[in-house]
Structures are given as C-alpha cells and as structure tokens.
Short mmCIF file of C-alpha atoms in Angstrom, two decimals:
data_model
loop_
_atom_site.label_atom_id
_atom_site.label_comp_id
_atom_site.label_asym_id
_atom_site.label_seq_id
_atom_site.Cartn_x
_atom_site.Cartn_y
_atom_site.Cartn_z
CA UNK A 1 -4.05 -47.11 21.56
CA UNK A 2 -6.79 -48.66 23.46
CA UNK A 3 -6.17 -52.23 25.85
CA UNK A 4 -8.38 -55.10 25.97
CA UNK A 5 -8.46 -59.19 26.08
CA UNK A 6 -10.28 -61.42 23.53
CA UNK A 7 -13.50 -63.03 23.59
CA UNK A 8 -15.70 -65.32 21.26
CA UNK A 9 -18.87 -63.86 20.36
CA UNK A 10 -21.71 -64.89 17.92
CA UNK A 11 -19.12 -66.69 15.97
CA UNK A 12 -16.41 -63.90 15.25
CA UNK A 13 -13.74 -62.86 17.79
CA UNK A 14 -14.08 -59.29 19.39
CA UNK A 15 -12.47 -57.21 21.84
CA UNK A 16 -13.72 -57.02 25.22
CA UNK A 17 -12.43 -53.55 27.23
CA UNK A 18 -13.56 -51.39 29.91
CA UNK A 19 -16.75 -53.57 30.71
CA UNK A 20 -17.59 -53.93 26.88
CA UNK A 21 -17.29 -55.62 23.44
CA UNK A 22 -15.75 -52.36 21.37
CA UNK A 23 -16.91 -53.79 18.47
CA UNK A 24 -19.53 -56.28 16.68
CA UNK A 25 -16.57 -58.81 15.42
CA UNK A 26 -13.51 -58.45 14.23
CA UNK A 27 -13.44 -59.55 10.51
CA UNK A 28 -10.02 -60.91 9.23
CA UNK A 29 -7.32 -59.07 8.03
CA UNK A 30 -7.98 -56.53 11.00
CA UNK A 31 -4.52 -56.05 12.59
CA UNK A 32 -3.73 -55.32 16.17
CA UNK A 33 -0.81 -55.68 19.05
CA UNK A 34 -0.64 -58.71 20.88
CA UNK A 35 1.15 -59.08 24.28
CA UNK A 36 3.50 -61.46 23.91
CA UNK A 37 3.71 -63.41 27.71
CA UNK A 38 7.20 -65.49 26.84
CA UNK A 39 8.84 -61.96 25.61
CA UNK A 40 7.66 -59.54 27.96
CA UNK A 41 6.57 -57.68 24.61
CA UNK A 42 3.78 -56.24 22.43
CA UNK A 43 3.74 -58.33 18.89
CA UNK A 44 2.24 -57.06 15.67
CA UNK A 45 -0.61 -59.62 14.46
CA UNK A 46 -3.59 -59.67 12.58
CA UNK A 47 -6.13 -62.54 13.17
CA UNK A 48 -7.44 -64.39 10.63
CA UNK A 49 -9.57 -67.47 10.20
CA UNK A 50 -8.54 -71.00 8.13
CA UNK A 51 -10.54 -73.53 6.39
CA UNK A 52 -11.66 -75.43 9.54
CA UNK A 53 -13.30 -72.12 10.54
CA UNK A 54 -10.51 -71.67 13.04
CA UNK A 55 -9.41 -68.19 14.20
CA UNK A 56 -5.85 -67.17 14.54
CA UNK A 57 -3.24 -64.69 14.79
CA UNK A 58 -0.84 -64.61 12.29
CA UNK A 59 2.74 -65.23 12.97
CA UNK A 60 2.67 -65.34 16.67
CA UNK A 61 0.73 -68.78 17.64
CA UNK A 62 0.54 -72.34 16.39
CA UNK A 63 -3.03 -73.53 15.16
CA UNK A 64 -5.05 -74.63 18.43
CA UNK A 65 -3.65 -71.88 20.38
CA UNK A 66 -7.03 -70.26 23.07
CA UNK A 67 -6.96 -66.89 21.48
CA UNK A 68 -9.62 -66.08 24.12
CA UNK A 69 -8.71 -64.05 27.28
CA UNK A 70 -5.66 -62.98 24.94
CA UNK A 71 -4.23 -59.35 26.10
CA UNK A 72 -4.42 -56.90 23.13
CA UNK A 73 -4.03 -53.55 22.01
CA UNK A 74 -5.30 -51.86 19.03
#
C-alpha cells in the first residue's frame, strides 16, 4: 500500500504523495485507509459526496469534518 494526505482539486478530492496528485480525482465509492489521530490506528473508509456537494468519509467523521491534509493509505 502506498501513503499520502488529501487535497481538493478541480472539484473532486485526490491523493497527494511523493510530490504528486496519484490520480485525476477520486470518484465516490473508492475505498481507502484512513489514519485515525484519536486511535493511533488505520480506519477502513471510502469517501463519498452528499447532496450539498460535500465530500466525506464514511463512518469515520461527522459532516463538516476538513478532509484535506487527511493522512491516507490506499
């Protein structure tokens, strides 16, 4: 598995590692290993986005959470 942190880019969220964005956007559904800071853990997720065009990861954060900068692995 590869490490890398979160960033907004032309309106999708992508993964930002070793100097570049791996990808052109994550689309949702796409799942992925999120550290966890409060458990000292990685976390299964997969990110999604709501009706208010909103990105998040499922079952790890509460809506409004900065999902940018997040640590990942996938």
């Amino acid at each position: 598995m590869m490490e890398g942190i979160l960033v907004y880019q032309s309106g999708r969220m992508a993964i930002y590692a070793e100097g570049n964005c791996i990808n052109d956007g994550l689309h949702c559904g796409e799942t992925m290993d999120v550290w966890n800071e409060t458990s000292s853990k990685w976390e299964p997720s997969r990110i999604e986005m709501n009706d208010k065009d909103t990105w998040y990861l499922v079952g790890l954060h509460k809506a409004g959470v900065e999902l940018e900068g997040m640590r990942v692995r996938y």
